[in-house]
mmCIF file with all atom_site columns, C-alpha atoms in Angstrom:
data_model
loop_
_atom_site.group_PDB
_atom_site.id
_atom_site.type_symbol
_atom_site.label_atom_id
_atom_site.label_alt_id
_atom_site.label_comp_id
_atom_site.label_asym_id
_atom_site.label_entity_id
_atom_site.label_seq_id
_atom_site.pdbx_PDB_ins_code
_atom_site.Cartn_x
_atom_site.Cartn_y
_atom_site.Cartn_z
_atom_site.occupancy
_atom_site.B_iso_or_equiv
_atom_site.pdbx_formal_charge
_atom_site.auth_seq_id
_atom_site.auth_comp_id
_atom_site.auth_asym_id
_atom_site.auth_atom_id
_atom_site.pdbx_PDB_model_num
ATOM 1   C CA . UNK A 1 1   ? -4.273  1.270   -23.722 1.00 0.00 ? 1   UNK A CA 1
ATOM 2   C CA . UNK A 1 2   ? -4.493  -2.121  -25.412 1.00 0.00 ? 2   UNK A CA 1
ATOM 3   C CA . UNK A 1 3   ? -2.177  -0.854  -28.152 1.00 0.00 ? 3   UNK A CA 1
ATOM 4   C CA . UNK A 1 4   ? 0.447   0.645   -25.826 1.00 0.00 ? 4   UNK A CA 1
ATOM 5   C CA . UNK A 1 5   ? 3.389   -1.403  -24.573 1.00 0.00 ? 5   UNK A CA 1
ATOM 6   C CA . UNK A 1 6   ? 3.413   -2.328  -20.910 1.00 0.00 ? 6   UNK A CA 1
ATOM 7   C CA . UNK A 1 7   ? 6.828   -0.676  -20.543 1.00 0.00 ? 7   UNK A CA 1
ATOM 8   C CA . UNK A 1 8   ? 5.376   2.636   -21.758 1.00 0.00 ? 8   UNK A CA 1
ATOM 9   C CA . UNK A 1 9   ? 2.338   2.321   -19.467 1.00 0.00 ? 9   UNK A CA 1
ATOM 10  C CA . UNK A 1 10  ? 4.614   1.537   -16.539 1.00 0.00 ? 10  UNK A CA 1
ATOM 11  C CA . UNK A 1 11  ? 6.891   4.482   -17.329 1.00 0.00 ? 11  UNK A CA 1
ATOM 12  C CA . UNK A 1 12  ? 3.942   6.897   -17.333 1.00 0.00 ? 12  UNK A CA 1
ATOM 13  C CA . UNK A 1 13  ? 2.382   5.247   -14.271 1.00 0.00 ? 13  UNK A CA 1
ATOM 14  C CA . UNK A 1 14  ? 5.577   5.633   -12.231 1.00 0.00 ? 14  UNK A CA 1
ATOM 15  C CA . UNK A 1 15  ? 5.983   9.273   -13.334 1.00 0.00 ? 15  UNK A CA 1
ATOM 16  C CA . UNK A 1 16  ? 2.367   9.963   -12.401 1.00 0.00 ? 16  UNK A CA 1
ATOM 17  C CA . UNK A 1 17  ? 2.780   8.349   -8.970  1.00 0.00 ? 17  UNK A CA 1
ATOM 18  C CA . UNK A 1 18  ? 5.760   10.603  -8.301  1.00 0.00 ? 18  UNK A CA 1
ATOM 19  C CA . UNK A 1 19  ? 3.762   13.708  -9.159  1.00 0.00 ? 19  UNK A CA 1
ATOM 20  C CA . UNK A 1 20  ? 1.907   16.108  -6.886  1.00 0.00 ? 20  UNK A CA 1
ATOM 21  C CA . UNK A 1 21  ? -1.600  15.176  -8.081  1.00 0.00 ? 21  UNK A CA 1
ATOM 22  C CA . UNK A 1 22  ? -1.292  11.389  -7.886  1.00 0.00 ? 22  UNK A CA 1
ATOM 23  C CA . UNK A 1 23  ? -4.221  11.001  -5.453  1.00 0.00 ? 23  UNK A CA 1
ATOM 24  C CA . UNK A 1 24  ? -6.646  13.093  -7.429  1.00 0.00 ? 24  UNK A CA 1
ATOM 25  C CA . UNK A 1 25  ? -5.746  11.239  -10.625 1.00 0.00 ? 25  UNK A CA 1
ATOM 26  C CA . UNK A 1 26  ? -6.022  7.843   -8.887  1.00 0.00 ? 26  UNK A CA 1
ATOM 27  C CA . UNK A 1 27  ? -9.488  8.717   -7.628  1.00 0.00 ? 27  UNK A CA 1
ATOM 28  C CA . UNK A 1 28  ? -10.748 10.294  -10.849 1.00 0.00 ? 28  UNK A CA 1
ATOM 29  C CA . UNK A 1 29  ? -9.350  7.686   -13.238 1.00 0.00 ? 29  UNK A CA 1
ATOM 30  C CA . UNK A 1 30  ? -9.521  4.567   -11.113 1.00 0.00 ? 30  UNK A CA 1
ATOM 31  C CA . UNK A 1 31  ? -11.075 2.574   -13.975 1.00 0.00 ? 31  UNK A CA 1
ATOM 32  C CA . UNK A 1 32  ? -8.020  3.383   -16.122 1.00 0.00 ? 32  UNK A CA 1
ATOM 33  C CA . UNK A 1 33  ? -5.697  2.140   -13.383 1.00 0.00 ? 33  UNK A CA 1
ATOM 34  C CA . UNK A 1 34  ? -7.851  -0.958  -13.013 1.00 0.00 ? 34  UNK A CA 1
ATOM 35  C CA . UNK A 1 35  ? -7.260  -1.672  -16.700 1.00 0.00 ? 35  UNK A CA 1
ATOM 36  C CA . UNK A 1 36  ? -3.564  -2.386  -16.156 1.00 0.00 ? 36  UNK A CA 1
ATOM 37  C CA . UNK A 1 37  ? -3.803  -3.209  -12.422 1.00 0.00 ? 37  UNK A CA 1
ATOM 38  C CA . UNK A 1 38  ? -7.066  -5.195  -12.329 1.00 0.00 ? 38  UNK A CA 1
ATOM 39  C CA . UNK A 1 39  ? -6.345  -6.321  -8.757  1.00 0.00 ? 39  UNK A CA 1
ATOM 40  C CA . UNK A 1 40  ? -7.308  -2.802  -7.653  1.00 0.00 ? 40  UNK A CA 1
ATOM 41  C CA . UNK A 1 41  ? -10.942 -3.345  -8.713  1.00 0.00 ? 41  UNK A CA 1
ATOM 42  C CA . UNK A 1 42  ? -11.617 -5.516  -5.669  1.00 0.00 ? 42  UNK A CA 1
ATOM 43  C CA . UNK A 1 43  ? -10.689 -2.595  -3.399  1.00 0.00 ? 43  UNK A CA 1
ATOM 44  C CA . UNK A 1 44  ? -13.191 -0.184  -4.997  1.00 0.00 ? 44  UNK A CA 1
ATOM 45  C CA . UNK A 1 45  ? -16.070 0.524   -2.603  1.00 0.00 ? 45  UNK A CA 1
ATOM 46  C CA . UNK A 1 46  ? -14.973 -2.374  -0.337  1.00 0.00 ? 46  UNK A CA 1
ATOM 47  C CA . UNK A 1 47  ? -16.417 -1.454  3.062   1.00 0.00 ? 47  UNK A CA 1
ATOM 48  C CA . UNK A 1 48  ? -13.982 -2.354  5.830   1.00 0.00 ? 48  UNK A CA 1
ATOM 49  C CA . UNK A 1 49  ? -16.671 -2.691  8.535   1.00 0.00 ? 49  UNK A CA 1
ATOM 50  C CA . UNK A 1 50  ? -14.137 -1.561  11.108  1.00 0.00 ? 50  UNK A CA 1
ATOM 51  C CA . UNK A 1 51  ? -14.223 1.437   13.476  1.00 0.00 ? 51  UNK A CA 1
ATOM 52  C CA . UNK A 1 52  ? -10.540 2.143   12.779  1.00 0.00 ? 52  UNK A CA 1
ATOM 53  C CA . UNK A 1 53  ? -11.360 2.844   9.142   1.00 0.00 ? 53  UNK A CA 1
ATOM 54  C CA . UNK A 1 54  ? -13.610 5.638   7.909   1.00 0.00 ? 54  UNK A CA 1
ATOM 55  C CA . UNK A 1 55  ? -13.030 4.865   4.218   1.00 0.00 ? 55  UNK A CA 1
ATOM 56  C CA . UNK A 1 56  ? -13.560 1.948   1.891   1.00 0.00 ? 56  UNK A CA 1
ATOM 57  C CA . UNK A 1 57  ? -10.302 0.135   1.016   1.00 0.00 ? 57  UNK A CA 1
ATOM 58  C CA . UNK A 1 58  ? -9.558  2.060   -2.194  1.00 0.00 ? 58  UNK A CA 1
ATOM 59  C CA . UNK A 1 59  ? -10.280 5.472   -0.676  1.00 0.00 ? 59  UNK A CA 1
ATOM 60  C CA . UNK A 1 60  ? -8.055  4.536   2.283   1.00 0.00 ? 60  UNK A CA 1
ATOM 61  C CA . UNK A 1 61  ? -5.315  3.601   -0.195  1.00 0.00 ? 61  UNK A CA 1
ATOM 62  C CA . UNK A 1 62  ? -5.668  6.939   -2.012  1.00 0.00 ? 62  UNK A CA 1
ATOM 63  C CA . UNK A 1 63  ? -5.679  8.895   1.259   1.00 0.00 ? 63  UNK A CA 1
ATOM 64  C CA . UNK A 1 64  ? -2.536  7.081   2.398   1.00 0.00 ? 64  UNK A CA 1
ATOM 65  C CA . UNK A 1 65  ? -0.860  7.944   -0.927  1.00 0.00 ? 65  UNK A CA 1
ATOM 66  C CA . UNK A 1 66  ? -1.812  11.576  -0.266  1.00 0.00 ? 66  UNK A CA 1
ATOM 67  C CA . UNK A 1 67  ? 0.061   11.387  3.045   1.00 0.00 ? 67  UNK A CA 1
ATOM 68  C CA . UNK A 1 68  ? 3.230   10.001  1.435   1.00 0.00 ? 68  UNK A CA 1
ATOM 69  C CA . UNK A 1 69  ? 6.377   12.122  1.029   1.00 0.00 ? 69  UNK A CA 1
ATOM 70  C CA . UNK A 1 70  ? 7.968   10.504  -2.040  1.00 0.00 ? 70  UNK A CA 1
ATOM 71  C CA . UNK A 1 71  ? 7.564   8.050   -4.917  1.00 0.00 ? 71  UNK A CA 1
ATOM 72  C CA . UNK A 1 72  ? 8.791   5.008   -3.004  1.00 0.00 ? 72  UNK A CA 1
ATOM 73  C CA . UNK A 1 73  ? 6.370   5.522   -0.106  1.00 0.00 ? 73  UNK A CA 1
ATOM 74  C CA . UNK A 1 74  ? 3.526   6.377   -2.520  1.00 0.00 ? 74  UNK A CA 1
ATOM 75  C CA . UNK A 1 75  ? 4.023   3.045   -4.281  1.00 0.00 ? 75  UNK A CA 1
ATOM 76  C CA . UNK A 1 76  ? 4.099   1.210   -0.959  1.00 0.00 ? 76  UNK A CA 1
ATOM 77  C CA . UNK A 1 77  ? 0.836   2.869   0.026   1.00 0.00 ? 77  UNK A CA 1
ATOM 78  C CA . UNK A 1 78  ? -0.836  2.192   -3.326  1.00 0.00 ? 78  UNK A CA 1
ATOM 79  C CA . UNK A 1 79  ? -0.298  -1.541  -2.881  1.00 0.00 ? 79  UNK A CA 1
ATOM 80  C CA . UNK A 1 80  ? -0.139  -2.004  0.909   1.00 0.00 ? 80  UNK A CA 1
ATOM 81  C CA . UNK A 1 81  ? -3.800  -3.026  1.279   1.00 0.00 ? 81  UNK A CA 1
ATOM 82  C CA . UNK A 1 82  ? -4.484  -4.514  -2.158  1.00 0.00 ? 82  UNK A CA 1
ATOM 83  C CA . UNK A 1 83  ? -4.859  -7.945  -0.519  1.00 0.00 ? 83  UNK A CA 1
ATOM 84  C CA . UNK A 1 84  ? -7.471  -6.860  2.027   1.00 0.00 ? 84  UNK A CA 1
ATOM 85  C CA . UNK A 1 85  ? -10.551 -8.006  0.068   1.00 0.00 ? 85  UNK A CA 1
ATOM 86  C CA . UNK A 1 86  ? -9.117  -11.536 -0.122  1.00 0.00 ? 86  UNK A CA 1
ATOM 87  C CA . UNK A 1 87  ? -8.501  -11.638 3.641   1.00 0.00 ? 87  UNK A CA 1
ATOM 88  C CA . UNK A 1 88  ? -11.762 -10.108 4.849   1.00 0.00 ? 88  UNK A CA 1
ATOM 89  C CA . UNK A 1 89  ? -13.336 -11.772 7.872   1.00 0.00 ? 89  UNK A CA 1
ATOM 90  C CA . UNK A 1 90  ? -16.311 -10.422 9.794   1.00 0.00 ? 90  UNK A CA 1
ATOM 91  C CA . UNK A 1 91  ? -16.582 -11.459 13.454  1.00 0.00 ? 91  UNK A CA 1
ATOM 92  C CA . UNK A 1 92  ? -19.732 -12.080 15.497  1.00 0.00 ? 92  UNK A CA 1
ATOM 93  C CA . UNK A 1 93  ? -19.956 -8.342  16.278  1.00 0.00 ? 93  UNK A CA 1
ATOM 94  C CA . UNK A 1 94  ? -19.928 -7.531  12.529  1.00 0.00 ? 94  UNK A CA 1
ATOM 95  C CA . UNK A 1 95  ? -16.452 -6.006  12.780  1.00 0.00 ? 95  UNK A CA 1
ATOM 96  C CA . UNK A 1 96  ? -14.208 -6.566  9.777   1.00 0.00 ? 96  UNK A CA 1
ATOM 97  C CA . UNK A 1 97  ? -10.708 -8.017  10.110  1.00 0.00 ? 97  UNK A CA 1
ATOM 98  C CA . UNK A 1 98  ? -8.008  -8.654  7.520   1.00 0.00 ? 98  UNK A CA 1
ATOM 99  C CA . UNK A 1 99  ? -5.669  -11.200 9.061   1.00 0.00 ? 99  UNK A CA 1
ATOM 100 C CA . UNK A 1 100 ? -2.598  -11.820 6.926   1.00 0.00 ? 100 UNK A CA 1
ATOM 101 C CA . UNK A 1 101 ? -3.387  -9.061  4.434   1.00 0.00 ? 101 UNK A CA 1
ATOM 102 C CA . UNK A 1 102 ? 0.170   -7.691  4.464   1.00 0.00 ? 102 UNK A CA 1
ATOM 103 C CA . UNK A 1 103 ? 1.599   -10.979 3.168   1.00 0.00 ? 103 UNK A CA 1
ATOM 104 C CA . UNK A 1 104 ? -1.192  -11.308 0.601   1.00 0.00 ? 104 UNK A CA 1
ATOM 105 C CA . UNK A 1 105 ? -0.626  -7.697  -0.521  1.00 0.00 ? 105 UNK A CA 1
ATOM 106 C CA . UNK A 1 106 ? 3.094   -8.437  -0.849  1.00 0.00 ? 106 UNK A CA 1
ATOM 107 C CA . UNK A 1 107 ? 2.436   -11.514 -3.021  1.00 0.00 ? 107 UNK A CA 1
ATOM 108 C CA . UNK A 1 108 ? -0.079  -9.705  -5.237  1.00 0.00 ? 108 UNK A CA 1
ATOM 109 C CA . UNK A 1 109 ? 2.230   -6.696  -5.644  1.00 0.00 ? 109 UNK A CA 1
ATOM 110 C CA . UNK A 1 110 ? 5.189   -8.901  -6.549  1.00 0.00 ? 110 UNK A CA 1
ATOM 111 C CA . UNK A 1 111 ? 3.113   -10.396 -9.388  1.00 0.00 ? 111 UNK A CA 1
ATOM 112 C CA . UNK A 1 112 ? 1.893   -6.956  -10.493 1.00 0.00 ? 112 UNK A CA 1
ATOM 113 C CA . UNK A 1 113 ? 5.460   -5.652  -10.574 1.00 0.00 ? 113 UNK A CA 1
ATOM 114 C CA . UNK A 1 114 ? 6.526   -8.628  -12.666 1.00 0.00 ? 114 UNK A CA 1
ATOM 115 C CA . UNK A 1 115 ? 3.635   -8.136  -15.098 1.00 0.00 ? 115 UNK A CA 1
ATOM 116 C CA . UNK A 1 116 ? 4.226   -4.378  -15.352 1.00 0.00 ? 116 UNK A CA 1
ATOM 117 C CA . UNK A 1 117 ? 7.951   -4.939  -15.797 1.00 0.00 ? 117 UNK A CA 1
ATOM 118 C CA . UNK A 1 118 ? 8.455   -2.286  -13.155 1.00 0.00 ? 118 UNK A CA 1
ATOM 119 C CA . UNK A 1 119 ? 12.167  -3.082  -13.044 1.00 0.00 ? 119 UNK A CA 1
ATOM 120 C CA . UNK A 1 120 ? 12.460  -1.291  -16.400 1.00 0.00 ? 120 UNK A CA 1
ATOM 121 C CA . UNK A 1 121 ? 11.380  2.028   -14.858 1.00 0.00 ? 121 UNK A CA 1
ATOM 122 C CA . UNK A 1 122 ? 14.099  4.660   -14.956 1.00 0.00 ? 122 UNK A CA 1
ATOM 123 C CA . UNK A 1 123 ? 12.800  6.212   -11.716 1.00 0.00 ? 123 UNK A CA 1
ATOM 124 C CA . UNK A 1 124 ? 13.189  3.070   -9.591  1.00 0.00 ? 124 UNK A CA 1
ATOM 125 C CA . UNK A 1 125 ? 16.302  1.089   -8.782  1.00 0.00 ? 125 UNK A CA 1
ATOM 126 C CA . UNK A 1 126 ? 16.337  -2.624  -8.027  1.00 0.00 ? 126 UNK A CA 1
ATOM 127 C CA . UNK A 1 127 ? 16.867  -1.719  -4.353  1.00 0.00 ? 127 UNK A CA 1
ATOM 128 C CA . UNK A 1 128 ? 13.855  0.638   -4.439  1.00 0.00 ? 128 UNK A CA 1
ATOM 129 C CA . UNK A 1 129 ? 11.672  -2.196  -5.731  1.00 0.00 ? 129 UNK A CA 1
ATOM 130 C CA . UNK A 1 130 ? 12.986  -4.610  -3.086  1.00 0.00 ? 130 UNK A CA 1
ATOM 131 C CA . UNK A 1 131 ? 12.389  -1.963  -0.400  1.00 0.00 ? 131 UNK A CA 1
ATOM 132 C CA . UNK A 1 132 ? 8.839   -1.301  -1.609  1.00 0.00 ? 132 UNK A CA 1
ATOM 133 C CA . UNK A 1 133 ? 7.983   -4.992  -1.445  1.00 0.00 ? 133 UNK A CA 1
ATOM 134 C CA . UNK A 1 134 ? 9.540   -5.407  2.007   1.00 0.00 ? 134 UNK A CA 1
ATOM 135 C CA . UNK A 1 135 ? 7.722   -2.333  3.338   1.00 0.00 ? 135 UNK A CA 1
ATOM 136 C CA . UNK A 1 136 ? 4.419   -3.689  2.019   1.00 0.00 ? 136 UNK A CA 1
ATOM 137 C CA . UNK A 1 137 ? 5.081   -6.975  3.795   1.00 0.00 ? 137 UNK A CA 1
ATOM 138 C CA . UNK A 1 138 ? 5.961   -5.192  7.063   1.00 0.00 ? 138 UNK A CA 1
ATOM 139 C CA . UNK A 1 139 ? 3.557   -2.239  6.941   1.00 0.00 ? 139 UNK A CA 1
ATOM 140 C CA . UNK A 1 140 ? 1.254   -3.750  9.556   1.00 0.00 ? 140 UNK A CA 1
ATOM 141 C CA . UNK A 1 141 ? 4.000   -4.721  12.013  1.00 0.00 ? 141 UNK A CA 1
ATOM 142 C CA . UNK A 1 142 ? 3.482   -3.554  15.585  1.00 0.00 ? 142 UNK A CA 1
ATOM 143 C CA . UNK A 1 143 ? 5.922   -0.810  16.583  1.00 0.00 ? 143 UNK A CA 1
ATOM 144 C CA . UNK A 1 144 ? 6.717   -0.617  20.273  1.00 0.00 ? 144 UNK A CA 1
ATOM 145 C CA . UNK A 1 145 ? 9.038   2.069   21.651  1.00 0.00 ? 145 UNK A CA 1
ATOM 146 C CA . UNK A 1 146 ? 11.460  -0.411  23.203  1.00 0.00 ? 146 UNK A CA 1
ATOM 147 C CA . UNK A 1 147 ? 15.027  -1.238  22.262  1.00 0.00 ? 147 UNK A CA 1
ATOM 148 C CA . UNK A 1 148 ? 14.137  -4.923  21.912  1.00 0.00 ? 148 UNK A CA 1
ATOM 149 C CA . UNK A 1 149 ? 11.231  -4.197  19.541  1.00 0.00 ? 149 UNK A CA 1
ATOM 150 C CA . UNK A 1 150 ? 13.265  -1.809  17.390  1.00 0.00 ? 150 UNK A CA 1
ATOM 151 C CA . UNK A 1 151 ? 16.139  -4.328  17.156  1.00 0.00 ? 151 UNK A CA 1
ATOM 152 C CA . UNK A 1 152 ? 13.696  -7.042  16.012  1.00 0.00 ? 152 UNK A CA 1
ATOM 153 C CA . UNK A 1 153 ? 12.303  -4.781  13.306  1.00 0.00 ? 153 UNK A CA 1
ATOM 154 C CA . UNK A 1 154 ? 15.788  -3.719  12.193  1.00 0.00 ? 154 UNK A CA 1
ATOM 155 C CA . UNK A 1 155 ? 16.654  -7.400  11.850  1.00 0.00 ? 155 UNK A CA 1
ATOM 156 C CA . UNK A 1 156 ? 13.697  -7.816  9.484   1.00 0.00 ? 156 UNK A CA 1
ATOM 157 C CA . UNK A 1 157 ? 14.965  -4.759  7.578   1.00 0.00 ? 157 UNK A CA 1
ATOM 158 C CA . UNK A 1 158 ? 18.472  -6.232  7.254   1.00 0.00 ? 158 UNK A CA 1
ATOM 159 C CA . UNK A 1 159 ? 19.816  -3.559  9.620   1.00 0.00 ? 159 UNK A CA 1
ATOM 160 C CA . UNK A 1 160 ? 18.937  -0.768  7.179   1.00 0.00 ? 160 UNK A CA 1
ATOM 161 C CA . UNK A 1 161 ? 18.188  2.291   9.343   1.00 0.00 ? 161 UNK A CA 1
ATOM 162 C CA . UNK A 1 162 ? 17.041  4.318   6.318   1.00 0.00 ? 162 UNK A CA 1
ATOM 163 C CA . UNK A 1 163 ? 14.498  1.603   5.580   1.00 0.00 ? 163 UNK A CA 1
ATOM 164 C CA . UNK A 1 164 ? 13.385  1.805   9.217   1.00 0.00 ? 164 UNK A CA 1
ATOM 165 C CA . UNK A 1 165 ? 12.775  5.536   8.713   1.00 0.00 ? 165 UNK A CA 1
ATOM 166 C CA . UNK A 1 166 ? 10.789  4.670   5.567   1.00 0.00 ? 166 UNK A CA 1
ATOM 167 C CA . UNK A 1 167 ? 8.737   2.203   7.622   1.00 0.00 ? 167 UNK A CA 1
ATOM 168 C CA . UNK A 1 168 ? 7.900   5.038   10.022  1.00 0.00 ? 168 UNK A CA 1
ATOM 169 C CA . UNK A 1 169 ? 6.742   7.128   7.038   1.00 0.00 ? 169 UNK A CA 1
ATOM 170 C CA . UNK A 1 170 ? 4.576   4.221   5.879   1.00 0.00 ? 170 UNK A CA 1
ATOM 171 C CA . UNK A 1 171 ? 3.053   3.833   9.349   1.00 0.00 ? 171 UNK A CA 1
ATOM 172 C CA . UNK A 1 172 ? 2.345   7.562   9.504   1.00 0.00 ? 172 UNK A CA 1
ATOM 173 C CA . UNK A 1 173 ? 0.726   7.667   6.041   1.00 0.00 ? 173 UNK A CA 1
ATOM 174 C CA . UNK A 1 174 ? -1.401  4.630   6.929   1.00 0.00 ? 174 UNK A CA 1
ATOM 175 C CA . UNK A 1 175 ? -2.484  6.023   10.303  1.00 0.00 ? 175 UNK A CA 1
ATOM 176 C CA . UNK A 1 176 ? -3.403  9.429   8.877   1.00 0.00 ? 176 UNK A CA 1
ATOM 177 C CA . UNK A 1 177 ? -5.740  7.666   6.405   1.00 0.00 ? 177 UNK A CA 1
ATOM 178 C CA . UNK A 1 178 ? -7.717  5.929   9.168   1.00 0.00 ? 178 UNK A CA 1
ATOM 179 C CA . UNK A 1 179 ? -10.505 7.129   11.437  1.00 0.00 ? 179 UNK A CA 1
ATOM 180 C CA . UNK A 1 180 ? -9.869  8.934   14.706  1.00 0.00 ? 180 UNK A CA 1
ATOM 181 C CA . UNK A 1 181 ? -11.180 5.926   16.674  1.00 0.00 ? 181 UNK A CA 1
ATOM 182 C CA . UNK A 1 182 ? -8.811  5.335   19.613  1.00 0.00 ? 182 UNK A CA 1
ATOM 183 C CA . UNK A 1 183 ? -5.983  7.372   18.031  1.00 0.00 ? 183 UNK A CA 1
ATOM 184 C CA . UNK A 1 184 ? -5.318  9.085   21.343  1.00 0.00 ? 184 UNK A CA 1
ATOM 185 C CA . UNK A 1 185 ? -4.603  5.807   23.166  1.00 0.00 ? 185 UNK A CA 1
#
């Protein structure tokens, strides 16, 4: 990989993420991904110490990718929790929390995208990349089934109703990759 251009690596990476076996490949070849996305290493085997999560951070990421319907959502899910290890806080009851991880994940992903020159990918438009970053930043936002709450979120999404639907897909993929603890509530 050291002798392959970053544009070529990125091209193959994006194609792979759009494929049907992305999760299996992510899990099996995680050390290869960590070569060109070293920020992922911190998520490997990182125990979340939280009843809402049955997986370590990386496995949760992979499971959320598995629950994603398309390339854009898969990329959101791959990077949505990449900042969790940096934000980890354990309370007096030994429960893990990750306050501010969405913003940290957004910042890390923005740098990764710049380094990978992801804007050169033929499969992603500039708008797709902007949407991915915004969805990472907002993936942890509380959704309440009220008109006021939905209007506030739409404001953050620049009024883009399609992006709101993508946010729902992100929330679903994330939730399906968590434990069953209090899911019924």
